[in-house]
XYZ file of C-alpha atoms in Angstrom:
549
model
C -28.084 13.349 -54.879
C -30.344 10.513 -53.702
C -29.326 9.263 -50.268
C -29.505 5.932 -48.468
C -28.816 6.087 -44.731
C -27.868 3.288 -42.355
C -28.914 4.232 -38.845
C -31.705 5.360 -36.554
C -34.081 7.613 -38.502
C -34.481 9.865 -35.468
C -30.806 10.853 -35.598
C -30.938 11.208 -39.368
C -34.012 13.475 -39.290
C -32.403 15.690 -36.655
C -29.705 16.500 -39.203
C -32.042 17.064 -42.159
C -32.982 20.576 -43.269
C -36.336 22.014 -42.270
C -38.886 21.915 -45.062
C -36.729 19.752 -47.320
C -39.118 16.887 -48.142
C -42.235 16.847 -50.349
C -43.609 13.459 -49.334
C -43.067 11.098 -46.402
C -44.256 7.510 -46.623
C -43.656 5.311 -43.613
C -44.516 1.733 -42.843
C -43.116 1.453 -39.306
C -42.372 -1.942 -37.769
C -44.948 -3.312 -35.365
C -42.544 -5.962 -34.126
C -38.995 -5.219 -35.232
C -37.599 -8.471 -33.827
C -40.069 -10.592 -35.803
C -39.613 -8.564 -38.994
C -35.820 -8.730 -38.811
C -35.679 -12.436 -38.089
C -38.232 -13.299 -40.770
C -36.255 -11.273 -43.275
C -33.101 -13.114 -42.314
C -34.752 -16.533 -42.459
C -36.479 -15.924 -45.792
C -33.277 -14.647 -47.421
C -30.965 -17.368 -46.141
C -33.039 -20.392 -45.260
C -31.034 -20.499 -42.019
C -32.572 -20.834 -38.549
C -32.435 -18.037 -36.005
C -32.494 -18.655 -32.287
C -35.691 -17.654 -30.527
C -33.471 -15.878 -28.010
C -32.340 -13.273 -30.545
C -32.985 -9.934 -28.892
C -34.494 -7.136 -30.945
C -32.001 -4.343 -31.433
C -34.801 -1.832 -31.898
C -37.940 -3.282 -30.363
C -40.603 -0.597 -30.666
C -42.903 -2.470 -28.296
C -40.625 -2.583 -25.243
C -40.835 0.135 -22.597
C -37.143 0.490 -21.740
C -35.356 3.208 -19.771
C -34.791 5.356 -22.853
C -38.515 5.376 -23.719
C -39.402 6.109 -20.083
C -37.257 9.232 -20.269
C -38.794 10.359 -23.565
C -42.324 9.678 -22.276
C -41.783 12.016 -19.315
C -40.266 14.704 -21.541
C -42.947 14.350 -24.219
C -45.368 17.084 -22.978
C -42.574 19.681 -23.098
C -41.384 18.370 -26.469
C -44.905 18.518 -27.895
C -45.357 22.141 -26.900
C -41.982 23.003 -28.457
C -43.264 21.570 -31.740
C -46.541 23.486 -31.569
C -48.894 20.702 -30.483
C -52.150 22.016 -29.006
C -52.584 21.720 -25.222
C -55.636 19.510 -25.768
C -53.458 16.773 -27.294
C -50.721 17.288 -24.703
C -53.295 16.564 -22.008
C -54.447 13.566 -24.025
C -50.887 12.296 -23.852
C -50.754 12.682 -20.064
C -53.949 10.677 -19.658
C -52.716 7.950 -21.996
C -49.453 7.629 -20.084
C -51.334 7.088 -16.858
C -53.796 4.640 -18.385
C -51.350 2.591 -20.457
C -48.324 2.426 -18.184
C -49.693 -0.424 -16.075
C -52.240 -1.899 -18.482
C -50.573 -1.861 -21.911
C -46.923 -0.806 -21.507
C -46.065 -2.275 -24.932
C -48.553 0.089 -26.570
C -47.180 3.054 -24.630
C -43.671 2.108 -25.811
C -44.833 2.083 -29.417
C -46.530 5.472 -29.067
C -43.424 7.013 -27.487
C -41.285 5.657 -30.294
C -43.647 6.895 -33.021
C -44.671 10.297 -31.636
C -41.065 11.384 -31.101
C -40.359 10.638 -34.756
C -43.581 12.120 -36.132
C -42.717 15.439 -34.493
C -39.472 15.545 -36.489
C -41.263 14.485 -39.669
C -43.463 17.556 -39.461
C -40.355 19.748 -39.281
C -38.673 18.326 -42.401
C -41.906 18.319 -44.439
C -42.450 21.209 -46.866
C -45.513 23.438 -46.492
C -47.108 21.846 -49.557
C -45.990 18.374 -48.465
C -47.908 15.240 -47.505
C -47.366 12.290 -45.177
C -48.796 8.777 -45.519
C -48.514 6.491 -42.482
C -49.149 2.800 -43.165
C -50.327 0.688 -40.221
C -52.558 -2.191 -39.205
C -55.448 -2.008 -36.679
C -53.141 -2.864 -33.756
C -52.525 0.780 -32.872
C -54.037 2.767 -35.748
C -56.667 4.570 -33.651
C -54.031 5.757 -31.167
C -51.729 6.915 -33.971
C -54.630 8.775 -35.615
C -55.202 10.877 -32.479
C -51.519 11.806 -32.228
C -51.289 12.668 -35.933
C -54.292 14.970 -35.445
C -52.342 16.706 -32.702
C -49.062 16.948 -34.608
C -50.256 17.749 -38.149
C -53.606 19.287 -37.246
C -57.059 17.700 -37.461
C -57.928 20.093 -40.301
C -55.047 18.635 -42.331
C -56.360 15.082 -42.133
C -57.307 14.082 -45.688
C -58.121 10.384 -45.733
C -58.117 7.097 -43.928
C -57.294 4.782 -46.817
C -58.239 1.129 -46.570
C -56.005 -1.202 -48.575
C -57.289 -4.737 -48.994
C -53.951 -6.522 -48.774
C -55.241 -10.072 -49.091
C -58.430 -11.795 -50.248
C -58.880 -14.127 -47.292
C -57.545 -14.788 -43.806
C -58.722 -17.632 -41.628
C -59.813 -16.635 -38.129
C -61.722 -19.029 -35.913
C -63.579 -16.552 -33.708
C -63.564 -13.237 -35.575
C -63.950 -11.748 -39.040
C -60.881 -12.348 -41.172
C -58.438 -9.385 -41.009
C -57.656 -8.582 -44.652
C -56.827 -4.870 -44.705
C -54.242 -2.273 -43.695
C -54.886 1.390 -42.901
C -53.007 4.304 -44.463
C -53.456 7.752 -42.893
C -53.041 10.646 -45.314
C -52.234 14.092 -43.839
C -50.870 17.275 -45.334
C -48.771 19.982 -43.712
C -51.207 22.737 -44.740
C -54.351 23.334 -46.774
C -52.230 24.069 -49.856
C -50.655 20.849 -50.980
C -49.674 18.945 -54.090
C -52.513 16.850 -55.467
C -52.670 15.045 -58.792
C -55.979 13.293 -59.437
C -55.462 9.586 -60.063
C -57.985 7.430 -61.892
C -58.673 3.754 -62.290
C -60.332 2.049 -65.230
C -64.064 1.382 -65.056
C -64.954 -2.226 -64.388
C -66.527 -4.324 -67.126
C -70.075 -4.140 -65.730
C -69.898 -0.348 -65.532
C -68.727 -0.051 -69.155
C -71.459 -2.384 -70.393
C -74.123 -0.517 -68.434
C -73.222 3.071 -69.354
C -71.114 2.972 -72.522
C -73.905 1.215 -74.402
C -73.751 3.188 -77.664
C -71.231 2.742 -80.426
C -70.237 4.482 -83.656
C -67.143 4.298 -85.915
C -65.129 6.235 -83.272
C -65.900 3.652 -80.549
C -68.092 3.046 -77.490
C -69.663 6.106 -75.887
C -72.118 7.252 -73.247
C -74.290 10.347 -73.519
C -74.278 13.466 -71.392
C -76.423 16.589 -71.165
C -75.907 19.539 -73.496
C -78.267 21.669 -71.390
C -78.286 23.016 -67.857
C -81.066 23.951 -65.453
C -82.534 27.467 -65.687
C -83.554 29.883 -68.444
C -80.982 32.283 -69.944
C -81.662 35.391 -72.027
C -78.374 35.347 -73.962
C -77.248 33.075 -76.768
C -77.382 29.967 -74.577
C -81.161 30.438 -74.370
C -81.695 30.617 -78.147
C -83.175 27.950 -80.360
C -80.799 25.617 -82.209
C -81.872 23.231 -84.978
C -85.487 23.383 -83.904
C -84.759 22.807 -80.219
C -85.679 25.643 -77.811
C -84.202 24.897 -74.370
C -86.230 27.662 -72.698
C -89.436 25.702 -73.310
C -88.127 23.092 -70.915
C -86.803 25.637 -68.392
C -83.199 25.006 -69.442
C -80.351 26.560 -71.437
C -77.501 25.296 -73.615
C -74.468 24.117 -71.612
C -71.934 23.370 -74.324
C -68.509 21.822 -73.562
C -65.534 24.100 -74.204
C -63.050 21.276 -74.608
C -62.814 18.424 -77.102
C -60.810 15.200 -76.774
C -57.076 15.639 -77.364
C -57.216 13.619 -80.575
C -59.579 16.139 -82.242
C -57.855 18.888 -84.257
C -59.939 21.991 -83.517
C -57.668 24.546 -81.849
C -60.119 27.484 -81.647
C -63.102 25.477 -80.413
C -63.182 27.022 -76.929
C -63.211 30.557 -78.424
C -66.391 29.935 -80.449
C -69.790 31.180 -79.288
C -72.096 28.495 -77.811
C -74.265 27.912 -80.902
C -71.198 27.802 -83.166
C -69.706 25.185 -80.857
C -72.886 23.156 -81.203
C -72.548 23.358 -84.984
C -68.948 22.188 -84.775
C -69.850 19.319 -82.418
C -72.546 18.171 -84.822
C -70.165 18.467 -87.770
C -67.527 16.342 -85.976
C -70.075 13.708 -84.961
C -70.042 14.402 -81.220
C -73.813 14.878 -80.880
C -76.169 11.980 -80.221
C -79.602 12.612 -81.743
C -82.442 10.662 -80.113
C -84.604 8.634 -82.481
C -87.697 10.268 -81.000
C -88.708 13.403 -82.940
C -88.091 16.580 -80.955
C -85.781 14.831 -78.477
C -83.034 16.898 -76.894
C -79.577 16.178 -78.413
C -76.851 14.881 -76.107
C -73.051 14.970 -76.020
C -71.062 11.810 -76.828
C -68.440 10.909 -74.240
C -66.183 8.190 -75.642
C -64.807 5.396 -73.494
C -61.318 5.591 -75.033
C -60.912 9.203 -73.892
C -62.157 8.538 -70.369
C -59.590 8.457 -67.597
C -61.912 6.298 -65.546
C -63.245 7.011 -62.106
C -61.308 8.936 -59.465
C -59.494 6.767 -56.926
C -61.570 6.425 -53.767
C -60.384 5.717 -50.215
C -60.901 1.946 -50.396
C -58.235 0.265 -52.534
C -59.097 -3.231 -53.683
C -57.333 -3.149 -57.063
C -53.732 -3.519 -55.806
C -52.809 -7.088 -54.968
C -50.126 -8.070 -52.457
C -46.896 -9.586 -53.766
C -47.222 -13.306 -54.307
C -45.033 -15.685 -52.342
C -43.294 -16.808 -55.535
C -43.293 -13.497 -57.395
C -40.041 -12.450 -59.089
C -40.462 -9.093 -57.331
C -40.357 -10.611 -53.845
C -37.107 -9.692 -52.073
C -37.480 -11.771 -48.923
C -38.769 -8.947 -46.727
C -41.768 -10.025 -44.610
C -43.720 -6.757 -44.906
C -42.782 -5.900 -48.498
C -45.417 -3.728 -50.214
C -46.265 -3.887 -53.931
C -44.682 -1.274 -56.181
C -48.129 -0.247 -57.495
C -49.150 0.877 -54.002
C -46.245 3.309 -53.748
C -46.713 4.408 -57.364
C -50.242 5.546 -56.554
C -49.176 7.487 -53.457
C -46.150 9.120 -55.095
C -47.994 10.097 -58.284
C -50.891 11.546 -56.270
C -48.899 13.739 -53.892
C -45.697 14.730 -55.717
C -44.498 16.089 -59.043
C -41.399 15.104 -60.990
C -38.246 16.237 -59.220
C -39.866 16.319 -55.766
C -38.185 14.637 -52.788
C -39.672 11.443 -51.307
C -38.531 10.272 -47.857
C -39.019 6.821 -46.314
C -37.674 6.595 -42.730
C -38.294 2.813 -42.535
C -37.305 1.877 -46.069
C -36.989 -1.887 -45.455
C -36.473 -3.611 -48.794
C -36.748 -0.285 -50.679
C -40.134 -0.293 -52.461
C -40.565 3.464 -51.900
C -37.113 4.107 -53.343
C -37.745 1.992 -56.431
C -41.082 3.737 -57.058
C -39.522 7.184 -56.617
C -36.793 6.306 -59.115
C -39.310 4.862 -61.584
C -41.442 8.032 -61.400
C -38.545 10.521 -61.672
C -38.588 11.708 -58.070
C -35.601 12.295 -55.813
C -35.447 10.099 -52.744
C -34.034 9.638 -49.246
C -34.289 6.321 -47.440
C -32.999 5.006 -44.144
C -33.130 1.823 -42.121
C -31.555 0.652 -38.896
C -30.760 -2.809 -40.303
C -27.602 -3.072 -42.378
C -29.107 -6.063 -44.155
C -31.873 -3.814 -45.526
C -29.399 -1.166 -46.713
C -27.223 -3.744 -48.444
C -30.274 -5.323 -50.084
C -31.453 -1.956 -51.476
C -27.966 -1.120 -52.734
C -27.801 -4.495 -54.452
C -31.205 -4.052 -56.145
C -30.419 -0.498 -57.278
C -27.174 -1.658 -58.861
C -28.293 -4.976 -60.342
C -31.926 -4.387 -61.300
C -31.993 -0.643 -61.974
C -28.374 -0.286 -63.178
C -27.662 2.659 -60.877
C -24.173 3.384 -59.569
C -23.239 4.367 -56.036
C -21.488 7.717 -56.162
C -23.116 8.688 -59.461
C -26.832 8.121 -58.893
C -26.988 7.709 -55.114
C -24.818 7.681 -52.013
C -24.808 5.442 -48.963
C -24.209 7.094 -45.590
C -23.564 5.695 -42.133
C -21.500 2.616 -43.057
C -17.820 3.225 -42.267
C -15.445 2.350 -45.107
C -12.229 2.812 -43.103
C -10.901 2.624 -39.564
C -10.908 6.435 -39.402
C -14.588 6.565 -40.372
C -15.355 3.902 -37.772
C -13.728 6.092 -35.099
C -15.742 9.086 -36.320
C -18.939 7.050 -36.002
C -18.012 6.056 -32.449
C -17.505 9.678 -31.391
C -20.712 10.796 -33.147
C -23.021 7.942 -32.093
C -21.541 5.225 -29.834
C -24.653 3.049 -29.985
C -24.775 3.091 -33.783
C -21.058 2.254 -33.778
C -21.780 -0.848 -31.683
C -24.723 -1.718 -33.877
C -22.656 -1.432 -37.064
C -19.629 -3.468 -35.984
C -21.813 -6.259 -34.559
C -23.595 -6.595 -37.895
C -20.247 -6.187 -39.669
C -18.941 -9.426 -38.145
C -22.165 -11.281 -39.007
C -23.902 -11.125 -35.643
C -27.181 -9.740 -34.324
C -27.190 -6.505 -32.273
C -28.930 -6.471 -28.917
C -31.210 -3.815 -27.470
C -30.070 -0.271 -26.896
C -30.497 -0.501 -23.129
C -30.524 -3.326 -20.613
C -28.090 -5.488 -22.598
C -26.379 -6.746 -19.413
C -22.930 -6.473 -20.952
C -23.904 -8.122 -24.241
C -23.770 -5.885 -27.331
C -24.431 -8.633 -29.842
C -24.914 -12.341 -30.347
C -23.604 -14.738 -32.959
C -25.125 -18.178 -33.429
C -23.578 -21.365 -34.726
C -25.127 -24.726 -35.401
C -24.256 -27.874 -33.473
C -25.818 -31.290 -33.288
C -27.553 -30.160 -30.130
C -28.987 -26.987 -31.714
C -27.932 -23.343 -31.922
C -25.207 -22.156 -29.533
C -24.445 -18.500 -28.670
C -21.315 -16.422 -28.957
C -21.802 -13.230 -26.949
C -20.082 -10.039 -28.120
C -18.818 -7.005 -26.225
C -17.857 -3.811 -28.096
C -15.621 -1.046 -26.730
C -14.955 2.015 -28.854
C -12.988 3.969 -26.276
C -10.537 3.134 -23.503
C -10.064 -0.583 -22.769
C -8.590 -2.373 -19.735
C -8.139 -5.906 -18.328
C -11.285 -5.561 -16.221
C -13.310 -5.478 -19.463
C -12.167 -9.031 -20.218
C -12.866 -10.168 -16.660
C -16.381 -8.735 -16.972
C -16.866 -10.529 -20.286
C -15.685 -13.773 -18.690
C -18.346 -13.268 -16.052
C -21.000 -12.750 -18.750
C -19.872 -15.953 -20.477
C -20.238 -17.926 -17.248
C -23.659 -16.367 -16.592
C -25.136 -17.036 -20.053
C -26.417 -20.622 -20.060
C -26.495 -21.047 -23.836
C -23.207 -19.262 -24.553
C -20.009 -21.217 -25.176
C -17.916 -18.444 -26.766
C -17.392 -14.709 -26.315
C -15.950 -12.073 -28.631
C -14.378 -8.756 -27.648
C -14.211 -5.990 -30.296
C -12.248 -2.786 -29.671
C -10.933 0.271 -31.468
C -7.652 0.049 -29.573
C -5.274 -2.908 -29.524
C -5.725 -5.120 -26.412
C -2.802 -5.239 -23.997
C -0.836 -8.329 -23.020
C -2.641 -8.383 -19.662
C -6.011 -8.444 -21.485
C -4.938 -11.376 -23.633
C -3.798 -13.214 -20.528
C -7.217 -12.634 -18.949
C -8.870 -14.032 -22.092
C -6.668 -17.148 -21.991
C -7.909 -17.953 -18.473
C -11.350 -18.741 -19.968
C -9.876 -21.794 -21.718
C -11.218 -23.419 -24.886
C -14.431 -24.931 -26.263
C -14.218 -28.229 -28.140
C -16.603 -29.248 -30.927
C -16.088 -32.051 -33.449
C -12.478 -32.408 -32.350
C -11.650 -28.721 -32.917
C -10.729 -26.390 -30.041
C -11.875 -22.740 -30.057
C -10.705 -20.040 -27.627
C -13.693 -19.280 -25.425
C -12.833 -15.572 -25.404
C -11.496 -14.110 -28.652
C -10.255 -10.561 -29.251
C -10.438 -8.562 -32.490
C -9.764 -4.904 -33.285
C -11.642 -2.736 -35.792
C -8.495 -2.603 -37.893
C -8.169 -6.397 -37.964
C -11.811 -6.756 -39.005
C -11.791 -4.038 -41.683
C -8.280 -4.139 -43.135
C -7.082 -7.672 -42.423
C -10.529 -9.278 -42.904
C -10.137 -11.328 -39.735
C -13.144 -13.122 -38.248
C -13.972 -14.865 -35.006
C -12.944 -18.524 -34.990
C -16.174 -20.502 -34.556
C -18.021 -23.514 -35.897
C -20.321 -22.806 -38.882
C -21.830 -19.418 -38.134
C -25.491 -18.489 -38.527
C -25.452 -14.742 -38.898
C -25.932 -11.727 -41.093
C -23.041 -12.646 -43.364
C -25.034 -15.721 -44.462
C -27.694 -13.413 -45.940
C -25.247 -11.000 -47.477
C -23.256 -13.834 -48.939
C -26.300 -15.352 -50.640
C -27.004 -12.061 -52.419
C -23.330 -11.243 -52.896
C -23.643 -8.192 -50.659
C -20.299 -7.174 -49.230
C -20.221 -5.722 -45.746
């Protein structure tokens, strides 16, 4: 069954079967904080504080990425990367650590995931990585090392916009898509695009009752002694140092089943009988074969794509996602590198364009995203626009539907548990490391601007000191007036007494407890929420699209 995963794609790929995917398309975030906030703003019209911390900022070199960076040479060798590229990595680490740490962070994040992508890709499979020039040349080198330089097929240039104003440089109007395969035997279906008007007028300049046509040779270079060298209707090809080169296939609309079995001169007779031979007006001229425009599939797609327009700002297809790609772009990729029934995987599925294209073209699909807003949006579109049912046509994984499932998530992946419950209450998750006791932030509007409510999540044992620590965080955070404590277990009387010490916050004549406590059970089964002024959070977006959390 088709699968939609909520969570970190690295963890999801670790649990996927080796060689289980035919095509991977990824459009990784270059700035996850900006993308997430723009998505939220565009879907809700609500403001988001500039202090919102990215829950998965690919450009920040945190402690977790430092660890992975040091382990990367060993990891690369385990995945079969050549020593040349391992050494390349060592040199890059040294050069980028102090000069461009943000770029090193991005490479660590991407390389770790690309290694796993190679594992889950089938031998005949392909991978398309969509990026902009910010880091494309670095990514290209690492993809050469992971997938093999010999398996590099194309650097595709997609002209994503017609113009971009830049005061002191050429306008940046394109994205880059790297196309690699797992081996030299891979799925490939030739795709064509229609000839442009000038081309048709220039070459398809003849016309008969069957339509416009161009002419092609019926002879080939070199003399032959067999039937292809014989005279036909007064024309001797040998006199011109050539021989008959007669097509063996007619257009599909011509009823002549045994044509390819005929001898060359008989085929010429049949072509002339059916009106497929163009006779020059000049006496003695060599006849030519008519190639009709209506039967032409056009020219093969090249590696510069200028015929797929970006989605307009007011298009009915726009879903509010800042980096949304047009469906036609994914159609081209999926039709080129997969067959019906193949599995397409998008590890950064965003608003779901890859999924919609896979469904449209009768492919199976797997998608995942770390933002619950993205997962809920895709689910909504699949159900409302494509009339697909969860449980029948696809399944959603990673979002707990009960207290028991929430506890299972905590034991399996504590960070994802925190991430989920923060989004569940309509707040924004913070970074994986260095959160300084803050697991999430909720924002509410006041006359003086946006005010914070900091959140602390505990999935395991809880004690009064946790509330004292949270009280300290509340006093430390200059823009925070409220704090929320979320736990699996029910807080003790002593914990509630500690929370009461923090006092209340007054706004518009209403008093709010400065520290509020909720359990997973209260949130999921009793539908309780934190008591705050009007909240600016994820639930605003999900409410606008009627997406239940």
